[in-house]
């Protein structure tokens, strides 16, 4: 049983999120992205990462968070097993080691159905950091979105 | 099972699969030329190597079987057994069994196999024919008790004396049968040649220290040499020493290593990236006033080297068709036996290279075409004689490169396709509407229709009418085509024309409203700038391009992807696509050029996207989507109008 886990903390809008460090492969600046027609608005397109073509999604648009700044952007390249994706975030802050007992259940709010990708919260310097289940956050519709769209188009 | 054990086992299986396929042809050659000692030696070495290394990595059952196999082939090698048809058949079956075990073990390292029956058959054959081996100091003996099941023991003759009473005791205690075989070849003691084979084991199957131990225990004085020598120059010392005993090693094989495909693929990716980076640097430097000639020269040199490396990297995916071709020999042999036909089978161009993934995907279609030629193509001997032909049929499998494509031909000198008969059959089966007029070529293509078979009798070889349709679809899917040439009473040739690789494609880079797209060339039949006279708006059918005597639907590329573009069609370029059942045209803003692009698969998150087959990285380093025009058409429900009765359309209705 691992009691401590390392998390990558980043900003989306003025909120801070964390994902397990191991699910992030690297952090890069935004390269040129080729748009994919008829994709959802948070799907920015595809990029060339050293010879590999990777889809880029805007996590802020995906989670309906208003970006603070559109100038300084960063892409986190995720390794989610079958999926290699890049997600755009506002800023990458730090890597935190969090003890397991410091993580608490997310506070129950009224509209739980939309925030089931928050798996827990922890405090850092009096600030609350939300722990994100990134594949759940993305898979809500992304994985099948192209198919659904095509059915409609046909 | 720990990881190390797993690893050596998997390593062994890979090696073994390769060795088996390398030797396959020797078995067949043995049949046509039984006295060829070289083939027998090769087979013996295979069995011997497999035995030694399988035991070393812990496949005991496998080892036990190959041991018997080895004993058997040794008898043939020592001319104690004549390589009669029966012997060759047994050898082939043993070889099949070995392949089966390898395949089974690859799936499950703990798999078990029922080898008893075949082992007994081999043994019985040896016993019934083996009485000549009187020279052996200890003849084969067996202790049999009347009950089942039985256990086989193989052991060193020195242990033999002690074991018989033990074995008897054991069998009495357990009330079971015990059979003790003392293989004669062990009794004869290790000959010089066997020792040399052992050296070869150590060198070729350098798997573990045990593999050497197992084989070399009886000859310690040789073992001590082996430990030092093979590391220096195994290839040379082997060919010298083996040559001296008369065993064949005449041609020195080019050295090769195995590399995992993902490694090659990532090499290709990185080299591609390098080439792109080089072109970025070139753009930065060339045209600048302060450019130095040395810098410019170096950069262009770098570009050449990069391209060279790219070619080499891409070539690494290529393998000769030989391995698949050799399998066909076996198929022809088996099928012709079954059908009682005399077939002479020739292979040409086995060295022709193609991408491994293509080869894997054409093997099944190739098997089908070859079986088909033997079964349907070649007539029975009586019919051939009646037609004044040589009673021995001739089937040829040939591979060659032509205009950047790989061509594989299966030709026979059989009865040929009867266009009239094909048409009649198609009408009967309702595949073709009555009254349809077909050219000879179109009639030949009927064989690709699903559920079509002209053979009256359905055999288990072919005749169910499912295969040809699958062959055709498989080949089309790869961007190839199957052509048929046939002359009645003279013979038929099936020609598969395939791309050399699925990794690279010749493509056009096109623009539409500032977006770049890639369209594979093999889909583009022609390009033209449409004039006002050629374009016609129709009610309900959309725009129509009147191209010479054809009327084909014309679309804007953006219509499929909801990209707006207000340019007039007459200012754009039309690409006529004829790769599918329905010709159509797509208009685009401009064609930027023709390139060879490396295809990259779509990520799973985009896999459902219709009309796009993959992505690629363009010269400027940006990714672009590769358009699949046939799929594109599926995005739109097209109310098709067909200029001419088309086979595939008819097919669609019948389905």
Tab-separated table of C-alpha atoms in Angstrom, chain B residues 217-440:
chain	number	residue	atom	x	y	z
B	217	UNK	CA	28.298	-33.647	-21.035
B	218	UNK	CA	29.304	-36.755	-22.974
B	219	UNK	CA	32.237	-34.997	-24.601
B	220	UNK	CA	33.912	-32.844	-21.992
B	221	UNK	CA	37.087	-32.362	-23.983
B	222	UNK	CA	35.138	-30.666	-26.733
B	223	UNK	CA	33.115	-28.639	-24.271
B	224	UNK	CA	36.150	-26.943	-22.905
B	225	UNK	CA	37.033	-25.710	-26.355
B	226	UNK	CA	33.561	-24.546	-27.083
B	227	UNK	CA	33.523	-22.282	-24.103
B	228	UNK	CA	36.252	-20.142	-25.593
B	229	UNK	CA	36.010	-20.533	-29.327
B	230	UNK	CA	32.513	-19.714	-30.500
B	231	UNK	CA	32.723	-16.271	-28.965
B	232	UNK	CA	35.682	-15.383	-31.136
B	233	UNK	CA	34.309	-16.279	-34.487
B	234	UNK	CA	31.541	-18.817	-34.363
B	235	UNK	CA	30.566	-18.491	-37.996
B	236	UNK	CA	34.010	-19.290	-39.291
B	237	UNK	CA	34.953	-22.058	-36.939
B	238	UNK	CA	31.636	-23.708	-37.608
B	239	UNK	CA	31.840	-23.706	-41.334
B	240	UNK	CA	35.374	-25.018	-41.209
B	241	UNK	CA	34.806	-27.819	-38.804
B	242	UNK	CA	31.469	-28.889	-40.183
B	243	UNK	CA	32.814	-28.769	-43.675
B	244	UNK	CA	35.518	-31.203	-42.765
B	245	UNK	CA	32.979	-33.845	-41.801
B	246	UNK	CA	31.229	-33.522	-45.104
B	247	UNK	CA	28.157	-31.844	-43.687
B	248	UNK	CA	26.974	-28.983	-45.797
B	249	UNK	CA	27.671	-25.392	-44.971
B	250	UNK	CA	28.673	-24.351	-48.428
B	251	UNK	CA	27.168	-20.890	-48.511
B	252	UNK	CA	27.933	-18.434	-45.769
B	253	UNK	CA	24.653	-16.859	-44.771
B	254	UNK	CA	24.554	-13.094	-44.479
B	255	UNK	CA	24.448	-12.212	-40.849
B	256	UNK	CA	21.274	-10.756	-39.509
B	257	UNK	CA	19.736	-9.792	-36.230
B	258	UNK	CA	16.155	-9.575	-35.135
B	259	UNK	CA	14.756	-6.229	-34.198
B	260	UNK	CA	11.350	-5.619	-32.707
B	261	UNK	CA	9.042	-3.851	-35.146
B	262	UNK	CA	8.139	-1.018	-32.733
B	263	UNK	CA	11.821	-0.153	-32.568
B	264	UNK	CA	12.014	0.169	-36.321
B	265	UNK	CA	8.829	2.199	-36.318
B	266	UNK	CA	10.102	4.651	-33.773
B	267	UNK	CA	13.338	4.913	-35.736
B	268	UNK	CA	11.282	5.833	-38.791
B	269	UNK	CA	9.375	8.430	-36.752
B	270	UNK	CA	12.522	10.051	-35.457
B	271	UNK	CA	14.268	10.050	-38.788
B	272	UNK	CA	11.198	11.668	-40.298
B	273	UNK	CA	11.380	14.320	-37.645
B	274	UNK	CA	15.067	14.847	-38.360
B	275	UNK	CA	14.339	15.410	-42.030
B	276	UNK	CA	11.676	17.961	-41.131
B	277	UNK	CA	13.975	19.777	-38.715
B	278	UNK	CA	16.629	19.891	-41.384
B	279	UNK	CA	14.225	21.546	-43.781
B	280	UNK	CA	13.275	24.071	-41.108
B	281	UNK	CA	16.930	25.006	-40.666
B	282	UNK	CA	17.312	25.286	-44.409
B	283	UNK	CA	14.401	27.702	-44.637
B	284	UNK	CA	16.022	29.795	-41.923
B	285	UNK	CA	19.372	29.967	-43.607
B	286	UNK	CA	18.724	30.029	-47.315
B	287	UNK	CA	17.738	33.435	-48.586
B	288	UNK	CA	19.435	35.216	-45.729
B	289	UNK	CA	22.020	37.684	-47.030
B	290	UNK	CA	24.699	36.746	-44.539
B	291	UNK	CA	24.522	33.051	-45.358
B	292	UNK	CA	27.840	31.327	-45.464
B	293	UNK	CA	28.444	28.926	-48.269
B	294	UNK	CA	29.840	26.341	-45.894
B	295	UNK	CA	26.699	26.436	-43.787
B	296	UNK	CA	24.523	26.094	-46.828
B	297	UNK	CA	26.589	23.245	-48.169
B	298	UNK	CA	26.518	21.457	-44.848
B	299	UNK	CA	22.784	21.829	-44.561
B	300	UNK	CA	22.124	20.445	-48.003
B	301	UNK	CA	24.534	17.608	-47.271
B	302	UNK	CA	22.672	16.934	-44.074
B	303	UNK	CA	19.452	16.773	-46.030
B	304	UNK	CA	20.864	14.129	-48.316
B	305	UNK	CA	22.161	12.060	-45.436
B	306	UNK	CA	18.825	12.381	-43.682
B	307	UNK	CA	16.949	11.154	-46.739
B	308	UNK	CA	19.384	8.283	-47.066
B	309	UNK	CA	18.831	7.262	-43.454
B	310	UNK	CA	15.102	7.533	-43.990
B	311	UNK	CA	15.285	5.174	-46.951
B	312	UNK	CA	17.333	2.683	-44.980
B	313	UNK	CA	15.003	2.890	-42.007
B	314	UNK	CA	11.994	2.315	-44.203
B	315	UNK	CA	13.800	-0.561	-45.917
B	316	UNK	CA	14.221	-2.254	-42.561
B	317	UNK	CA	10.556	-3.087	-42.555
B	318	UNK	CA	10.969	-4.984	-45.783
B	319	UNK	CA	11.398	-8.735	-45.838
B	320	UNK	CA	11.580	-11.170	-48.756
B	321	UNK	CA	8.419	-13.022	-49.747
B	322	UNK	CA	10.365	-16.263	-49.491
B	323	UNK	CA	8.954	-17.423	-46.171
B	324	UNK	CA	5.389	-17.212	-47.467
B	325	UNK	CA	6.309	-18.707	-50.803
B	326	UNK	CA	7.790	-21.763	-49.211
B	327	UNK	CA	4.581	-22.382	-47.323
B	328	UNK	CA	2.802	-22.508	-50.670
B	329	UNK	CA	4.963	-25.433	-51.750
B	330	UNK	CA	3.555	-27.428	-48.952
B	331	UNK	CA	0.014	-26.413	-49.743
B	332	UNK	CA	0.371	-27.379	-53.382
B	333	UNK	CA	1.817	-30.690	-52.377
B	334	UNK	CA	-0.980	-31.494	-49.947
B	335	UNK	CA	-3.803	-30.292	-52.156
B	336	UNK	CA	-2.535	-32.039	-55.273
B	337	UNK	CA	-2.175	-35.277	-53.297
B	338	UNK	CA	-5.678	-34.990	-52.062
B	339	UNK	CA	-7.045	-34.361	-55.522
B	340	UNK	CA	-4.785	-36.872	-57.192
B	341	UNK	CA	-3.321	-34.358	-59.562
B	342	UNK	CA	0.203	-34.208	-60.791
B	343	UNK	CA	1.342	-30.645	-60.323
B	344	UNK	CA	4.640	-29.080	-61.065
B	345	UNK	CA	4.958	-25.988	-58.921
B	346	UNK	CA	7.535	-23.314	-59.606
B	347	UNK	CA	8.471	-20.300	-57.580
B	348	UNK	CA	10.008	-17.192	-59.030
B	349	UNK	CA	11.285	-14.054	-57.370
B	350	UNK	CA	11.330	-15.350	-53.811
B	351	UNK	CA	13.834	-12.665	-52.946
B	352	UNK	CA	11.405	-9.866	-53.794
B	353	UNK	CA	11.023	-7.694	-50.741
B	354	UNK	CA	7.967	-6.133	-49.231
B	355	UNK	CA	6.730	-4.751	-45.994
B	356	UNK	CA	6.197	-7.297	-43.275
B	357	UNK	CA	2.679	-6.077	-42.572
B	358	UNK	CA	1.748	-6.379	-46.234
B	359	UNK	CA	3.214	-9.853	-46.381
B	360	UNK	CA	1.188	-10.935	-43.380
B	361	UNK	CA	-1.965	-9.688	-44.937
B	362	UNK	CA	-1.449	-11.237	-48.365
B	363	UNK	CA	-0.481	-14.674	-47.145
B	364	UNK	CA	-4.083	-15.828	-46.772
B	365	UNK	CA	-5.203	-14.474	-50.138
B	366	UNK	CA	-2.136	-16.090	-51.671
B	367	UNK	CA	-2.980	-19.453	-50.102
B	368	UNK	CA	-6.441	-19.151	-51.499
B	369	UNK	CA	-5.350	-18.328	-55.012
B	370	UNK	CA	-2.816	-21.141	-55.043
B	371	UNK	CA	-5.327	-23.688	-53.770
B	372	UNK	CA	-7.771	-22.399	-56.274
B	373	UNK	CA	-5.366	-22.855	-59.152
B	374	UNK	CA	-4.642	-26.412	-58.124
B	375	UNK	CA	-8.263	-27.265	-57.473
B	376	UNK	CA	-10.193	-25.315	-60.116
B	377	UNK	CA	-7.500	-24.258	-62.522
B	378	UNK	CA	-5.704	-27.487	-63.316
B	379	UNK	CA	-7.911	-30.125	-64.915
B	380	UNK	CA	-7.703	-33.790	-64.085
B	381	UNK	CA	-4.972	-35.769	-65.831
B	382	UNK	CA	-7.511	-37.469	-68.122
B	383	UNK	CA	-8.981	-34.191	-69.214
B	384	UNK	CA	-5.543	-32.786	-69.820
B	385	UNK	CA	-4.588	-35.768	-71.942
B	386	UNK	CA	-7.825	-35.482	-73.877
B	387	UNK	CA	-7.076	-31.835	-74.537
B	388	UNK	CA	-3.643	-32.801	-75.800
B	389	UNK	CA	-1.806	-31.287	-72.867
B	390	UNK	CA	0.932	-32.647	-70.676
B	391	UNK	CA	-0.864	-34.609	-67.923
B	392	UNK	CA	1.260	-32.817	-65.356
B	393	UNK	CA	-0.242	-29.453	-64.579
B	394	UNK	CA	1.914	-26.444	-64.034
B	395	UNK	CA	1.333	-23.772	-61.427
B	396	UNK	CA	3.651	-20.856	-61.040
B	397	UNK	CA	3.932	-18.365	-58.234
B	398	UNK	CA	5.889	-15.308	-59.115
B	399	UNK	CA	6.720	-12.057	-57.355
B	400	UNK	CA	8.289	-8.960	-58.820
B	401	UNK	CA	8.393	-5.222	-58.454
B	402	UNK	CA	6.800	-3.122	-61.113
B	403	UNK	CA	6.469	0.662	-61.079
B	404	UNK	CA	6.829	0.907	-57.320
B	405	UNK	CA	4.285	-1.812	-56.730
B	406	UNK	CA	4.624	-5.382	-55.748
B	407	UNK	CA	3.088	-7.873	-58.110
B	408	UNK	CA	2.317	-11.437	-57.148
B	409	UNK	CA	1.074	-13.723	-59.870
B	410	UNK	CA	-0.449	-17.134	-59.538
B	411	UNK	CA	-0.702	-18.701	-62.955
B	412	UNK	CA	-1.735	-22.137	-64.095
B	413	UNK	CA	-1.913	-23.861	-67.452
B	414	UNK	CA	-5.334	-25.253	-66.709
B	415	UNK	CA	-8.693	-24.910	-68.371
B	416	UNK	CA	-9.032	-21.161	-68.076
B	417	UNK	CA	-12.127	-19.226	-67.149
B	418	UNK	CA	-15.174	-19.636	-69.331
B	419	UNK	CA	-16.799	-16.213	-69.568
B	420	UNK	CA	-20.084	-17.655	-70.890
B	421	UNK	CA	-20.293	-20.205	-68.133
B	422	UNK	CA	-19.562	-17.563	-65.524
B	423	UNK	CA	-22.333	-15.357	-66.832
B	424	UNK	CA	-24.816	-18.215	-66.954
B	425	UNK	CA	-23.992	-19.119	-63.401
B	426	UNK	CA	-24.350	-15.537	-62.270
B	427	UNK	CA	-27.798	-15.299	-63.826
B	428	UNK	CA	-28.825	-18.572	-62.207
B	429	UNK	CA	-27.661	-17.455	-58.811
B	430	UNK	CA	-29.344	-14.116	-59.207
B	431	UNK	CA	-26.076	-12.306	-58.803
B	432	UNK	CA	-26.560	-10.714	-62.184
B	433	UNK	CA	-29.797	-9.267	-63.479
B	434	UNK	CA	-30.992	-10.948	-66.657
B	435	UNK	CA	-30.142	-9.036	-69.769
B	436	UNK	CA	-27.003	-7.437	-68.350
B	437	UNK	CA	-24.267	-7.146	-70.917
B	438	UNK	CA	-20.782	-7.772	-69.642
B	439	UNK	CA	-17.402	-7.595	-71.286
B	440	UNK	CA	-15.148	-10.608	-70.918
